[in-house]
């Protein structure tokens, strides 16, 4: 699919909106369907579309594997960190209620941060797996 | 007024489904791959437009309508791109169309 | 409600007909065409189903499905272009 | 930089329309942050070739879209006739290379997209100065060959520059 003008042009237009849609799904997890996992997948899909159309090299220049690999860990650490934080504040693991003075707020922020962690990890893992597959073919 | 709107959106949904079935019949009936793309195009353009348009009439002037419009725009951008990429890939693989005469 | 149900059934019929073409083939491109068609009809079906059950949240899912379907088709085509034997695309 | 700003504003608008929670400060803040992040990624995706022209002429694009919509409806009716009544309306698949008059890649892609969007004609290959078209019928190909669609896309393109 080298130099397909139509595909290149329309992918260029679509990809930023796909990425923003992913972040919309990410942050509206408690208002509608969605959340970290879906958002991560959609975000990775946007980058994968770009990689399919423009070549993996250009995708790697924007989302370098060297950045993605720490991101995989950062997401998990964020998740675990919230759990540990709630333990330190006197609750059980992931007992969000203790994260703020008002338990409702605590739960809200806790879920938000956890979803963010899930989203970052899923997006990074999906992209790294895709890079690995594409690398094998070359 | 509400009845008129209901009737209109019912007609649009029905028309969309009819066009969808027509396109699907064309996809089965047409003789070769390249002609089938045209039949599939019917289901992706006007059929999708009528069905989503019928839903939009029901939703009224709300953000739901806007979201339906986003879906329609996305479909109308991506499905021709997909058809074009498909036809191009087929041509590059040496799958030649059957032409009249 | 009835009209949404009818529309949903109609879309299901279209998907079934597209699947027939998917099974018949004969070339891999016919199958991809059928899959793409089933995908766009699924998008419509999810949207109609959202109205049927009165949950407009479903529209986000419809949009996501349309997106995944498109990227999936592009990915399959890329794979086919790399792997397909030009002389016998029907073997895939 | 110009691309970044335009993209940022578009993305903010897109977020507001998707979200619908215009009074939730937290979500608005997330929206602004997300738009900023995506606009930054987006301007990196474009890389060394930022688009030279932007769709300024909304009026021309809207007018063209309406014309195209009418064409799509007409083409749909034609193809549906050929599906249900193959005896009265036989198909005659044919192919041809048609010249195109657009300059920029975006306009060429838009022309090819318009060709594919109207059922009955599919753009197969777009090169620098022509487009290969497969048509369901000879009449469809001849109508395209007259070049009205080509002229209209080119006039929209000229409106930009």
Tab-separated table of C-alpha atoms in Angstrom, chain D residues 43-159:
chain	number	residue	atom	x	y	z
D	43	UNK	CA	1.713	18.400	14.519
D	44	UNK	CA	4.462	15.834	15.046
D	45	UNK	CA	2.564	13.299	12.910
D	46	UNK	CA	2.469	15.772	10.033
D	47	UNK	CA	6.228	15.959	10.372
D	48	UNK	CA	8.155	17.884	7.772
D	49	UNK	CA	5.238	18.433	5.392
D	50	UNK	CA	2.646	20.724	6.990
D	51	UNK	CA	-0.292	21.452	4.684
D	52	UNK	CA	0.202	24.669	2.746
D	53	UNK	CA	-3.448	25.605	2.461
D	54	UNK	CA	-6.331	25.235	4.860
D	55	UNK	CA	-10.005	24.773	4.087
D	56	UNK	CA	-10.835	28.448	4.470
D	57	UNK	CA	-13.614	28.534	1.946
D	58	UNK	CA	-16.328	26.816	3.967
D	59	UNK	CA	-18.983	28.204	1.612
D	60	UNK	CA	-17.463	26.578	-1.455
D	61	UNK	CA	-17.020	23.271	0.334
D	62	UNK	CA	-20.624	23.333	1.543
D	63	UNK	CA	-21.890	24.133	-1.946
D	64	UNK	CA	-19.815	21.292	-3.384
D	65	UNK	CA	-21.059	18.899	-0.678
D	66	UNK	CA	-24.671	19.636	-1.594
D	67	UNK	CA	-23.976	19.060	-5.262
D	68	UNK	CA	-22.167	15.825	-4.391
D	69	UNK	CA	-25.062	14.685	-2.185
D	70	UNK	CA	-27.490	15.089	-5.077
D	71	UNK	CA	-25.113	13.160	-7.337
D	72	UNK	CA	-24.859	10.387	-4.726
D	73	UNK	CA	-28.636	10.072	-4.525
D	74	UNK	CA	-28.932	9.924	-8.327
D	75	UNK	CA	-26.170	7.342	-8.602
D	76	UNK	CA	-27.724	5.234	-5.850
D	77	UNK	CA	-31.060	5.127	-7.638
D	78	UNK	CA	-29.315	4.146	-10.873
D	79	UNK	CA	-27.358	1.297	-9.280
D	80	UNK	CA	-30.402	-0.015	-7.406
D	81	UNK	CA	-32.315	-0.105	-10.701
D	82	UNK	CA	-29.523	-2.159	-12.247
D	83	UNK	CA	-29.591	-4.567	-9.302
D	84	UNK	CA	-33.324	-5.300	-9.345
D	85	UNK	CA	-34.030	-4.956	-13.080
D	86	UNK	CA	-30.992	-6.404	-14.856
D	87	UNK	CA	-33.004	-6.993	-18.047
D	88	UNK	CA	-34.173	-3.414	-18.541
D	89	UNK	CA	-31.009	-1.831	-17.156
D	90	UNK	CA	-28.054	-4.057	-18.019
D	91	UNK	CA	-24.614	-3.397	-16.586
D	92	UNK	CA	-21.599	-2.789	-18.809
D	93	UNK	CA	-18.480	-2.700	-16.644
D	94	UNK	CA	-15.643	-0.674	-18.117
D	95	UNK	CA	-12.417	1.034	-17.138
D	96	UNK	CA	-10.587	4.154	-18.235
D	97	UNK	CA	-7.876	6.588	-17.229
D	98	UNK	CA	-9.326	10.048	-16.846
D	99	UNK	CA	-7.240	13.211	-16.598
D	100	UNK	CA	-7.460	15.275	-13.442
D	101	UNK	CA	-6.805	18.974	-13.069
D	102	UNK	CA	-6.127	19.309	-9.339
D	103	UNK	CA	-2.710	20.407	-8.129
D	104	UNK	CA	-2.436	19.427	-4.473
D	105	UNK	CA	-2.533	15.883	-3.143
D	106	UNK	CA	-5.448	16.753	-0.866
D	107	UNK	CA	-7.576	17.908	-3.799
D	108	UNK	CA	-6.632	14.827	-5.828
D	109	UNK	CA	-7.629	12.628	-2.909
D	110	UNK	CA	-10.882	14.577	-2.549
D	111	UNK	CA	-11.637	14.026	-6.237
D	112	UNK	CA	-10.893	10.311	-6.005
D	113	UNK	CA	-13.003	10.148	-2.861
D	114	UNK	CA	-15.924	11.834	-4.647
D	115	UNK	CA	-15.633	9.352	-7.496
D	116	UNK	CA	-15.717	6.414	-5.120
D	117	UNK	CA	-18.456	7.920	-2.954
D	118	UNK	CA	-20.889	7.960	-5.871
D	119	UNK	CA	-21.922	4.328	-6.385
D	120	UNK	CA	-21.283	3.108	-9.907
D	121	UNK	CA	-17.771	4.491	-10.178
D	122	UNK	CA	-14.676	3.541	-8.185
D	123	UNK	CA	-11.286	5.226	-8.340
D	124	UNK	CA	-8.645	2.530	-8.522
D	125	UNK	CA	-5.366	4.348	-8.904
D	126	UNK	CA	-4.523	8.014	-8.481
D	127	UNK	CA	-1.346	9.261	-10.129
D	128	UNK	CA	0.010	12.758	-10.613
D	129	UNK	CA	-2.029	13.595	-13.683
D	130	UNK	CA	-4.744	11.004	-14.071
D	131	UNK	CA	-7.067	8.712	-12.193
D	132	UNK	CA	-7.977	5.160	-13.187
D	133	UNK	CA	-11.689	4.558	-12.837
D	134	UNK	CA	-13.760	1.401	-12.897
D	135	UNK	CA	-17.415	2.039	-13.707
D	136	UNK	CA	-20.462	-0.182	-13.537
D	137	UNK	CA	-21.873	1.227	-16.758
D	138	UNK	CA	-20.602	2.991	-19.866
D	139	UNK	CA	-23.026	5.852	-19.195
D	140	UNK	CA	-21.555	6.371	-15.735
D	141	UNK	CA	-18.044	6.527	-17.122
D	142	UNK	CA	-19.088	8.924	-19.889
D	143	UNK	CA	-20.805	11.206	-17.377
D	144	UNK	CA	-17.597	11.298	-15.365
D	145	UNK	CA	-15.532	11.871	-18.493
D	146	UNK	CA	-17.443	15.080	-19.192
D	147	UNK	CA	-15.525	16.354	-16.192
D	148	UNK	CA	-18.055	18.354	-14.220
D	149	UNK	CA	-16.987	16.786	-10.934
D	150	UNK	CA	-13.330	17.383	-11.784
D	151	UNK	CA	-14.022	21.065	-12.524
D	152	UNK	CA	-15.988	21.532	-9.327
D	153	UNK	CA	-13.283	19.985	-7.130
D	154	UNK	CA	-10.649	22.115	-8.842
D	155	UNK	CA	-12.675	25.290	-8.337
D	156	UNK	CA	-12.986	24.488	-4.622
D	157	UNK	CA	-9.230	23.948	-4.542
D	158	UNK	CA	-8.583	27.273	-6.288
D	159	UNK	CA	-10.776	29.002	-3.742
